[in-house]
């Protein structure tokens, strides 16, 4: 997915939010915005938004000399999500269709995102997503694909591409419900509030999946920036679950083995997918 | 009121919205955004947001070679507001306190604003504002000031600084309720969807007030850019009603004869005024 002019204001907003989260001084914030203004003058609109967002967040990290401005926020997100885990597990235990329920919960968790969204109520989001119709609905293909992978189990695991810290807890519930072994893929280094290995372990993902990192701190999954090991794994996978907007933006042209589970949180993606902001999507690539 | 870093994304968003409203091509939109990026690198943060916004909108008008990209939008806004005029007039006729009702309606009309707000429902806004408590409430001082001006009627009229086209119709209802003669002040030329003389006349303001323009197309009321005639009028006025955010931003330090009537539509003004976004304000300067 290409970058739209509508993304410009959003990049500035995100840079400012990241700078403030890292407690950058007002003059530092100004320097950061000035650098983002320069950067935006020279971007290639054929790049995906996460590729530009990446440069923006790298610039912020450089300027405030922090490896991970979102560290504290990520820990809080994980703790809050873990506090809901027993209630979510109880919902699953009572569900007529646990797979559907778990997929919805995983999508609900996608609200934990410090890029496009400023504020959210986690439990309200769960209740909304459980009741909401899918705007893109490839649930049948998703089940078929899971069945096929289940039959060939052992030879090629299901890859699950993580999105944000805290959302990881919701991913764990889906993984606990999936009938096949899962490799849970996190970022190779900090970017925005994306989950790294540390964040995944804090959410207990190491108990239910094999955690690997993709070898890069690029947002989404930019295959040519990932490690050879990850690309090998990706190319061999028969099914990939890709969470969140950035994975959608970077993998939307990658074929039918990828299933995108996300909430549509920005108007640019809404336009690209042809659905309203606030939609929930389970889409086959 | 100074410009905050939070205004940067908003300036870009407004430039893009204005360009699209004028049906600028995609490459033209890109040129405009690139020019705004340059402009933002060199702004003085001590300027008020409308002073910067002014430069942004001037740049858009230059680039698309349109004197008034908001012409059609302003006409539609006025028509829609006029269509409500009989219903609003009926509300006033039934009101226990017509002055309070008219002040609230005038504030409700302030939702018609193509700067900070994207979408709104006019009648929903009327109902909300009629029921909503004031977040800043100088109604008593407002009435006292009106009484004083009433007693000295004829010597110095009340100045009413207009904001947007369409909102003009709601201003007309307040002016029809005020017990004193009013000079209704519009912009000297087009900027954003601000009311000019033409817009005021289309809303029937010429029937209830003397219309003058302030001699500039600056947003808000930037006194040192207004005409000598207007400044003379302003300095002689005993009471000024100033509508909307831009007038608040540019006149907030201009003393106690100014009464601001507005809805708070952006987080920056909310922070400056110490109230939440969505607040309604009747504030003595």
Coordinates of C-alpha atoms in Angstrom, one line a residue:
Chain A
X1 CA 0.0 0.0 0.0
X2 CA 1.4 3.4 -1.0
X3 CA 1.7 6.5 1.2
X4 CA -1.0 9.1 0.8
X5 CA -0.7 12.9 1.4
X6 CA -3.1 12.4 4.3
X7 CA -0.3 10.5 6.1
X8 CA 1.8 13.7 6.3
X9 CA -0.1 15.3 9.3
X10 CA -0.2 11.9 11.0
X11 CA 3.6 11.5 10.8
X12 CA 4.1 14.9 12.4
X13 CA 1.5 14.0 15.1
X14 CA 3.2 10.7 15.8
X15 CA 6.6 12.2 16.0
X16 CA 5.3 14.8 18.6
X17 CA 3.6 12.1 20.6
X18 CA 6.7 9.9 20.7
X19 CA 8.9 12.9 21.7
X20 CA 6.5 13.8 24.5
X21 CA 6.3 10.2 25.7
X22 CA 10.1 10.3 26.0
X23 CA 9.8 13.5 28.0
X24 CA 11.7 15.5 25.3
X25 CA 12.0 19.2 26.2
X26 CA 9.9 21.7 24.2
X27 CA 13.0 22.8 22.2
X28 CA 13.9 19.2 21.5
X29 CA 10.3 18.6 20.3
X30 CA 10.7 21.5 17.9
X31 CA 14.0 20.1 16.6
X32 CA 12.3 16.8 16.0
X33 CA 9.4 18.4 14.1
X34 CA 11.8 20.4 12.0
X35 CA 13.6 17.3 11.1
X36 CA 10.3 15.5 10.2
X37 CA 9.4 18.5 8.0
X38 CA 12.7 17.9 6.1
X39 CA 12.2 14.2 5.9
X40 CA 8.6 14.6 4.5
X41 CA 10.0 16.9 1.7
X42 CA 12.0 14.0 0.4
X43 CA 9.9 10.9 0.9
X44 CA 8.9 8.6 -1.9
X45 CA 5.2 8.3 -2.0
X46 CA 5.5 4.8 -3.5
X47 CA 6.8 3.6 -0.1
X48 CA 4.3 2.1 2.3
X49 CA 3.3 4.3 5.3
X50 CA 5.2 2.1 7.8
X51 CA 8.4 2.5 5.8
X52 CA 8.1 6.3 6.2
X53 CA 6.8 6.0 9.8
X54 CA 9.9 4.0 10.4
X55 CA 12.2 6.8 9.4
X56 CA 10.2 9.2 11.5
X57 CA 10.4 7.1 14.6
X58 CA 14.1 6.4 14.1
X59 CA 14.7 10.1 13.9
X60 CA 12.9 10.6 17.2
X61 CA 14.9 7.9 18.8
X62 CA 18.1 9.5 17.6
X63 CA 17.2 13.0 18.7
X64 CA 16.1 12.0 22.2
X65 CA 18.9 9.5 22.5
X66 CA 16.5 6.8 23.7
X67 CA 16.6 3.3 22.3
X68 CA 12.9 2.8 23.2
X69 CA 10.7 5.7 24.1
X70 CA 7.7 3.4 24.3
X71 CA 9.3 1.0 26.9
X72 CA 7.2 2.1 29.9
X73 CA 4.0 2.4 27.8
X74 CA 4.5 -1.1 26.5
X75 CA 4.9 -2.5 30.0
X76 CA 1.7 -0.8 31.1
X77 CA -0.2 -2.1 28.1
X78 CA 1.0 -5.6 28.8
X79 CA 0.1 -5.4 32.5
X80 CA -3.4 -4.0 31.7
X81 CA -4.1 -6.7 29.1
X82 CA -2.9 -9.4 31.4
X83 CA -5.2 -8.2 34.1
X84 CA -8.1 -8.9 31.7
X85 CA -6.8 -12.3 30.7
X86 CA -8.9 -14.3 33.2
X87 CA -12.1 -12.5 32.1
X88 CA -11.2 -13.1 28.4
X89 CA -10.4 -16.8 29.1
X90 CA -13.8 -17.1 30.8
X91 CA -15.5 -15.7 27.7
X92 CA -13.7 -18.2 25.6
X93 CA -14.6 -21.1 27.9
X94 CA -18.3 -20.2 27.4
X95 CA -18.2 -19.6 23.7
X96 CA -20.2 -21.7 21.3
X97 CA -17.5 -21.1 18.7
X98 CA -14.2 -20.6 20.5
X99 CA -12.2 -20.0 17.3
X100 CA -14.5 -17.2 16.2
X101 CA -14.5 -15.7 19.7
X102 CA -10.7 -16.0 19.9
X103 CA -10.2 -14.4 16.5
X104 CA -12.5 -11.5 17.6
X105 CA -10.6 -11.1 20.8
X106 CA -7.3 -10.9 18.9
X107 CA -8.8 -8.2 16.7
X108 CA -10.1 -6.4 19.8
X109 CA -6.6 -6.3 21.2
X110 CA -5.5 -4.5 18.1
X111 CA -6.9 -1.3 19.6
X112 CA -3.7 -1.1 21.7
X113 CA -1.8 1.1 19.2
X114 CA 0.0 4.3 19.9
X115 CA 0.2 5.2 16.2
X116 CA -3.2 6.2 14.8
X117 CA -5.2 6.0 18.1
X118 CA -4.8 8.3 21.1
X119 CA -7.3 6.9 23.6
X120 CA -9.3 3.8 24.0
X121 CA -11.1 1.7 26.6
X122 CA -10.0 -1.8 26.4
X123 CA -13.0 -3.6 27.8
X124 CA -15.4 -1.4 25.8
X125 CA -13.4 -2.3 22.7
X126 CA -13.7 -6.1 23.5
X127 CA -17.5 -5.8 23.9
X128 CA -17.8 -3.7 20.7
X129 CA -15.7 -6.1 18.6
X130 CA -17.5 -9.2 19.9
X131 CA -20.8 -7.8 18.7
X132 CA -19.6 -6.1 15.5
X133 CA -20.1 -7.6 12.0
X134 CA -16.9 -8.1 9.9
X135 CA -16.5 -5.5 7.2
X136 CA -14.3 -7.9 5.3
X137 CA -15.2 -11.5 6.2
X138 CA -12.9 -14.3 5.0
X139 CA -13.7 -16.5 8.1
X140 CA -14.6 -19.5 6.0
X141 CA -11.3 -19.4 4.1
X142 CA -9.5 -18.9 7.4
X143 CA -11.0 -22.1 8.8
X144 CA -10.2 -24.0 5.7
X145 CA -6.6 -22.8 5.7
X146 CA -6.3 -23.8 9.4
X147 CA -7.7 -27.3 8.6
X148 CA -5.1 -27.7 5.8
X149 CA -2.2 -26.6 8.0
X150 CA -3.5 -28.9 10.7
X151 CA -3.3 -31.9 8.4
X152 CA 0.3 -31.2 7.4
X153 CA 1.3 -30.3 11.0
X154 CA 4.9 -30.6 11.9
X155 CA 6.3 -29.9 8.5
X156 CA 5.6 -26.1 8.4
X157 CA 4.3 -24.2 11.3
X158 CA 1.7 -21.4 11.2
X159 CA 3.4 -18.0 11.4
X160 CA 1.7 -15.4 13.5
X161 CA 3.1 -11.9 12.9
X162 CA 2.6 -9.8 16.1
X163 CA 1.7 -6.2 16.2
X164 CA 1.7 -4.3 19.5
X165 CA 2.7 -5.0 23.1
X166 CA -0.4 -5.7 25.2
X167 CA -2.2 -6.9 22.0
X168 CA 0.2 -9.8 22.5
X169 CA -2.1 -11.1 25.4
X170 CA -5.0 -11.2 23.0
X171 CA -2.9 -13.0 20.5
X172 CA -2.0 -15.6 23.1
X173 CA -5.7 -16.4 23.6
X174 CA -6.1 -17.0 19.9
X175 CA -2.9 -19.1 19.8
X176 CA -4.2 -21.2 22.7
X177 CA -7.3 -21.8 20.6
X178 CA -5.6 -22.7 17.3
X179 CA -5.3 -26.4 16.6
X180 CA -1.7 -26.1 15.2
X181 CA 1.7 -25.2 16.4
X182 CA 2.5 -21.5 16.1
X183 CA 5.7 -19.5 15.5
X184 CA 5.1 -16.0 17.0
X185 CA 7.1 -13.3 15.1
X186 CA 8.1 -10.1 16.9
X187 CA 10.2 -7.2 15.9
X188 CA 14.0 -7.4 16.0
X189 CA 14.2 -4.1 17.9
X190 CA 12.0 -1.4 19.3
X191 CA 9.8 0.7 17.1
X192 CA 6.7 2.6 18.3
X193 CA 4.9 0.3 20.7
X194 CA 5.5 -2.8 18.6
X195 CA 6.1 -6.0 20.5
X196 CA 9.7 -7.3 20.8
X197 CA 10.8 -10.6 22.2
X198 CA 10.8 -9.1 25.7
X199 CA 7.2 -7.8 25.3
X200 CA 6.0 -11.2 24.0
X201 CA 7.6 -13.0 26.9
X202 CA 6.1 -10.6 29.4
X203 CA 2.7 -11.5 27.9
X204 CA 3.4 -15.3 28.3
X205 CA 3.7 -16.0 24.6
X206 CA 6.8 -18.2 25.2
X207 CA 4.4 -20.7 27.0
X208 CA 2.2 -21.2 23.9
X209 CA 4.4 -20.6 20.9
X210 CA 7.9 -20.5 19.6
X211 CA 9.0 -16.8 19.6
X212 CA 11.3 -15.6 16.8
X213 CA 12.2 -12.1 15.8
X214 CA 12.1 -10.9 12.2
X215 CA 15.6 -9.4 12.4
X216 CA 14.5 -5.8 11.9
X217 CA 12.9 -2.9 13.8
X218 CA 11.0 -1.9 10.7
X219 CA 7.3 -1.3 11.2
X220 CA 5.0 -4.0 9.8
X221 CA 6.8 -6.7 7.9
X222 CA 9.1 -5.2 5.2
X223 CA 10.4 -8.5 3.8
X224 CA 13.5 -7.1 2.2
X225 CA 14.6 -5.7 5.6
X226 CA 14.0 -8.9 7.5
X227 CA 16.7 -11.4 8.3
X228 CA 17.4 -14.3 5.9
X229 CA 16.3 -16.7 8.7
X230 CA 12.9 -15.0 8.9
X231 CA 12.4 -14.8 5.1
X232 CA 13.2 -18.5 4.9
X233 CA 10.6 -19.2 7.5
X234 CA 8.1 -16.9 5.8
X235 CA 8.6 -18.4 2.4
X236 CA 8.2 -21.9 3.8
X237 CA 5.0 -21.1 5.8
X238 CA 1.7 -22.5 4.5
X239 CA -0.3 -20.0 6.5
X240 CA 0.4 -16.6 8.0
X241 CA -1.7 -14.6 10.4
X242 CA -0.7 -10.9 10.2
X243 CA -2.0 -8.6 12.9
X244 CA -2.7 -4.9 12.6
X245 CA -2.5 -2.0 10.2
X246 CA 1.3 -1.9 9.6
X247 CA 1.3 -5.6 8.6
X248 CA -1.6 -5.0 6.3
X249 CA 0.1 -2.0 4.8
X250 CA 3.3 -3.8 4.1
X251 CA 2.0 -7.3 3.1
X252 CA -1.3 -6.5 1.4
X253 CA 0.1 -7.7 -2.0
X254 CA 1.7 -10.9 -0.6
X255 CA -0.8 -13.5 -1.7
X256 CA -3.5 -15.8 -0.3
X257 CA -1.6 -17.5 2.4
X258 CA -1.7 -14.4 4.5
X259 CA -4.7 -13.6 6.7
X260 CA -5.0 -10.1 8.1
X261 CA -6.7 -9.6 11.4
X262 CA -7.1 -5.9 12.3
X263 CA -9.2 -2.9 13.3
X264 CA -9.3 -0.1 10.8
X265 CA -8.1 2.9 12.8
X266 CA -7.2 5.5 10.1
X267 CA -9.0 7.0 7.1
X268 CA -6.2 6.1 4.7
X269 CA -6.4 2.4 5.4
X270 CA -10.2 2.7 5.4
X271 CA -10.1 4.1 1.9
X272 CA -7.6 1.5 0.7
X273 CA -9.7 -1.4 2.1
X274 CA -13.0 0.2 1.0
X275 CA -14.5 0.1 4.5
X276 CA -15.3 2.7 7.2
X277 CA -12.9 3.7 10.0
X278 CA -13.8 1.5 13.0
X279 CA -14.3 -1.6 10.9
X280 CA -13.0 -5.0 11.9
X281 CA -11.4 -7.1 9.2
X282 CA -10.5 -10.7 8.7
X283 CA -9.1 -10.7 5.2
X284 CA -7.3 -13.2 3.1
X285 CA -4.4 -11.6 1.1
Chain B
X1 CA -2.4 33.0 22.1
X2 CA 0.9 31.5 20.8
X3 CA 1.2 28.7 18.3
X4 CA 1.8 25.3 19.7
X5 CA 3.7 22.4 18.1
X6 CA 0.4 20.5 18.0
X7 CA -0.7 23.1 15.4
X8 CA 1.8 21.8 12.8
X9 CA -0.2 18.6 11.8
X10 CA -3.4 20.7 11.8
X11 CA -1.9 23.2 9.3
X12 CA -0.9 20.4 7.0
X13 CA -4.4 18.9 7.3
X14 CA -6.1 22.2 6.6
X15 CA -3.9 22.9 3.6
X16 CA -4.8 19.5 2.1
X17 CA -8.5 20.0 2.8
X18 CA -8.5 23.4 1.2
X19 CA -6.6 22.1 -1.9
X20 CA -9.0 19.2 -2.3
X21 CA -12.0 21.5 -1.9
X22 CA -10.6 23.6 -4.8
X23 CA -10.3 20.3 -6.8
X24 CA -6.5 20.6 -6.9
X25 CA -4.8 17.7 -8.8
X26 CA -2.8 15.2 -6.8
X27 CA 0.5 16.7 -8.0
X28 CA -0.8 20.2 -7.1
X29 CA -1.7 18.9 -3.6
X30 CA 1.8 17.6 -3.2
X31 CA 3.3 20.9 -4.3
X32 CA 1.1 22.7 -1.7
X33 CA 2.1 20.3 1.1
X34 CA 5.8 20.7 0.2
X35 CA 5.4 24.5 0.4
X36 CA 3.6 24.2 3.8
X37 CA 6.5 22.0 5.0
X38 CA 8.9 24.9 4.1
X39 CA 6.7 27.5 5.7
X40 CA 6.4 25.5 8.9
X41 CA 10.2 25.4 9.2
X42 CA 10.4 29.1 9.4
X43 CA 7.4 30.2 11.5
X44 CA 7.6 32.2 14.6
X45 CA 5.9 30.3 17.4
X46 CA 5.2 33.6 19.1
X47 CA 2.6 34.3 16.4
X48 CA -1.0 33.3 17.0
X49 CA -2.2 30.1 15.1
X50 CA -4.5 32.2 12.9
X51 CA -1.5 34.3 11.7
X52 CA 0.2 31.1 10.6
X53 CA -3.0 29.6 9.3
X54 CA -3.3 32.8 7.2
X55 CA 0.0 32.2 5.5
X56 CA -1.0 28.6 4.9
X57 CA -4.3 29.5 3.3
X58 CA -2.7 32.3 1.2
X59 CA -0.2 29.8 -0.1
X60 CA -3.0 27.4 -1.1
X61 CA -5.0 30.2 -2.8
X62 CA -1.8 31.2 -4.8
X63 CA -1.0 27.7 -5.8
X64 CA -4.5 26.8 -7.1
X65 CA -4.9 30.2 -8.5
X66 CA -8.3 30.6 -6.8
X67 CA -9.3 33.7 -4.9
X68 CA -11.7 31.8 -2.8
X69 CA -11.6 28.0 -2.7
X70 CA -14.4 28.0 -0.1
X71 CA -16.9 30.0 -2.1
X72 CA -19.2 27.0 -2.9
X73 CA -18.9 25.6 0.6
X74 CA -19.8 29.0 2.1
X75 CA -22.9 29.3 -0.1
X76 CA -24.0 25.8 0.9
X77 CA -23.4 26.5 4.6
X78 CA -25.5 29.7 4.4
X79 CA -28.3 28.0 2.6
X80 CA -28.4 25.1 5.1
X81 CA -28.4 27.5 8.1
X82 CA -31.1 29.7 6.5
X83 CA -33.3 26.6 6.0
X84 CA -33.2 26.2 9.8
X85 CA -33.9 29.8 10.5
X86 CA -37.7 29.4 11.0
X87 CA -37.2 26.5 13.4
X88 CA -34.6 28.5 15.3
X89 CA -36.8 31.6 15.4
X90 CA -39.7 29.4 16.8
X91 CA -37.3 28.2 19.6
X92 CA -36.6 31.8 20.4
X93 CA -40.2 32.8 20.4
X94 CA -40.9 30.1 23.0
X95 CA -37.8 30.8 25.2
X96 CA -38.2 31.9 28.8
X97 CA -34.9 33.7 28.4
X98 CA -34.6 34.8 24.8
X99 CA -31.1 36.4 25.3
X100 CA -29.7 33.2 26.8
X101 CA -31.3 31.1 24.1
X102 CA -30.0 33.4 21.3
X103 CA -26.5 33.4 22.8
X104 CA -26.5 29.6 22.8
X105 CA -27.8 29.5 19.3
X106 CA -25.0 31.8 18.2
X107 CA -22.5 29.5 19.8
X108 CA -24.2 26.4 18.2
X109 CA -23.7 28.0 14.8
X110 CA -19.9 28.2 15.5
X111 CA -19.8 24.5 14.6
X112 CA -19.8 25.6 10.9
X113 CA -16.0 25.7 10.6
X114 CA -13.9 24.1 8.0
X115 CA -10.7 24.6 10.0
X116 CA -10.6 22.2 13.0
X117 CA -13.8 20.3 12.4
X118 CA -14.4 17.9 9.5
X119 CA -18.0 16.8 9.9
X120 CA -21.0 17.9 12.0
X121 CA -24.7 17.7 12.2
X122 CA -26.2 21.2 12.5
X123 CA -29.4 20.4 14.3
X124 CA -27.7 17.9 16.6
X125 CA -25.3 20.6 17.5
X126 CA -28.1 23.0 18.3
X127 CA -29.8 20.5 20.6
X128 CA -26.5 19.8 22.3
X129 CA -25.5 23.4 22.9
X130 CA -28.9 24.3 24.2
X131 CA -28.6 21.7 26.9
X132 CA -24.9 22.0 27.6
X133 CA -23.5 23.8 30.7
X134 CA -21.0 26.6 29.9
X135 CA -17.4 25.7 30.7
X136 CA -16.6 29.4 31.0
X137 CA -19.6 31.3 32.1
X138 CA -19.5 35.1 32.1
X139 CA -23.2 35.4 31.3
X140 CA -23.8 37.9 34.2
X141 CA -21.0 40.2 33.0
X142 CA -22.4 39.9 29.5
X143 CA -25.8 41.1 30.5
X144 CA -24.4 43.9 32.6
X145 CA -22.3 45.1 29.7
X146 CA -25.3 45.0 27.4
X147 CA -27.3 47.0 29.9
X148 CA -24.5 49.6 30.1
X149 CA -24.2 49.8 26.3
X150 CA -28.0 50.1 26.0
X151 CA -28.0 53.1 28.3
X152 CA -25.5 55.0 26.1
X153 CA -27.1 53.8 22.8
X154 CA -26.3 55.8 19.8
X155 CA -22.9 57.1 20.9
X156 CA -21.0 53.9 20.3
X157 CA -22.5 50.8 18.8
X158 CA -21.8 47.2 19.8
X159 CA -19.3 45.5 17.6
X160 CA -20.0 42.0 16.6
X161 CA -17.0 40.2 15.0
X162 CA -18.3 37.5 12.7
X163 CA -16.6 34.1 12.2
X164 CA -17.9 31.8 9.5
X165 CA -20.4 31.9 6.6
X166 CA -23.5 30.0 7.7
X167 CA -22.7 30.8 11.4
X168 CA -23.8 34.3 10.2
X169 CA -27.5 33.1 10.3
X170 CA -27.1 32.1 14.0
X171 CA -25.5 35.5 14.6
X172 CA -28.4 37.2 13.0
X173 CA -30.7 35.5 15.6
X174 CA -28.6 36.9 18.4
X175 CA -28.5 40.3 16.9
X176 CA -32.3 40.3 16.5
X177 CA -32.5 39.6 20.2
X178 CA -29.9 42.2 21.4
X179 CA -31.4 45.5 22.7
X180 CA -28.8 47.7 21.1
X181 CA -27.7 48.6 17.5
X182 CA -25.0 46.4 16.2
X183 CA -22.1 46.8 13.7
X184 CA -21.4 43.4 12.2
X185 CA -17.8 43.0 11.2
X186 CA -16.7 40.7 8.4
X187 CA -13.4 39.9 6.7
X188 CA -12.1 42.3 4.0
X189 CA -11.4 39.3 1.7
X190 CA -11.8 35.6 1.5
X191 CA -9.9 33.3 3.9
X192 CA -11.0 29.7 4.8
X193 CA -14.8 29.8 5.2
X194 CA -14.8 33.1 7.1
X195 CA -17.7 35.4 6.3
X196 CA -17.2 38.3 3.9
X197 CA -19.7 41.1 3.2
X198 CA -21.2 38.9 0.5
X199 CA -21.7 36.0 2.9
X200 CA -23.2 38.3 5.6
X201 CA -25.7 39.7 3.1
X202 CA -26.7 36.3 1.8
X203 CA -27.6 35.5 5.5
X204 CA -29.7 38.7 5.8
X205 CA -27.4 40.5 8.2
X206 CA -27.8 43.7 6.3
X207 CA -31.4 43.8 7.5
X208 CA -30.5 43.7 11.2
X209 CA -27.1 45.4 11.5
X210 CA -24.6 47.7 9.8
X211 CA -22.1 45.5 8.0
X212 CA -18.5 46.7 7.8
X213 CA -15.4 44.8 6.9
X214 CA -12.2 44.9 8.9
X215 CA -10.0 45.7 5.9
X216 CA -8.0 42.5 5.9
X217 CA -8.4 38.8 5.0
X218 CA -6.4 37.8 8.0
X219 CA -8.0 35.0 10.1
X220 CA -9.5 36.1 13.4
X221 CA -8.9 39.8 14.2
X222 CA -5.3 40.8 13.9
X223 CA -5.6 44.5 14.8
X224 CA -2.4 45.7 13.2
X225 CA -3.5 44.2 9.9
X226 CA -7.0 45.8 10.0
X227 CA -7.8 49.1 8.3
X228 CA -7.5 52.4 10.2
X229 CA -11.3 52.8 9.9
X230 CA -11.9 49.5 11.6
X231 CA -9.3 50.1 14.3
X232 CA -11.0 53.4 15.1
X233 CA -14.3 51.7 15.4
X234 CA -12.8 49.0 17.6
X235 CA -11.1 51.4 19.9
X236 CA -14.3 53.4 20.3
X237 CA -16.5 50.4 21.0
X238 CA -17.7 49.9 24.6
X239 CA -18.6 46.3 24.0
X240 CA -17.3 43.7 21.5
X241 CA -18.8 40.3 20.8
X242 CA -16.1 38.1 19.2
X243 CA -17.2 34.8 17.7
X244 CA -15.2 31.6 17.3
X245 CA -11.7 30.3 17.9
X246 CA -9.7 32.5 15.6
X247 CA -11.1 35.7 17.3
X248 CA -10.3 34.1 20.6
X249 CA -6.8 33.3 19.6
X250 CA -6.0 36.7 18.2
X251 CA -7.9 38.9 20.8
X252 CA -7.6 36.9 24.0
X253 CA -5.3 39.6 25.6
X254 CA -7.4 42.6 24.5
X255 CA -9.2 43.4 27.7
X256 CA -12.6 43.2 29.4
X257 CA -14.8 44.8 26.8
X258 CA -14.5 41.8 24.5
X259 CA -16.9 38.8 25.1
X260 CA -15.9 35.6 23.3
X261 CA -18.7 33.2 22.2
X262 CA -17.4 30.0 20.9
X263 CA -17.2 26.2 20.8
X264 CA -13.8 24.7 21.7
X265 CA -13.0 22.5 18.7
X266 CA -9.3 21.8 19.1
X267 CA -7.1 20.5 21.9
X268 CA -4.7 23.5 21.7
X269 CA -7.4 26.0 22.5
X270 CA -8.9 23.6 25.0
X271 CA -5.5 23.6 26.8
X272 CA -5.1 27.4 26.6
X273 CA -8.6 27.9 28.0
X274 CA -8.3 25.1 30.5
X275 CA -11.5 23.3 29.4
X276 CA -12.2 20.1 27.4
X277 CA -12.7 19.9 23.7
X278 CA -16.4 20.2 22.9
X279 CA -16.9 22.9 25.6
X280 CA -19.0 26.0 25.0
X281 CA -17.7 29.3 26.3
X282 CA -19.0 32.7 27.0
X283 CA -15.9 34.5 28.3
X284 CA -15.1 38.0 29.1
X285 CA -11.7 39.0 27.9

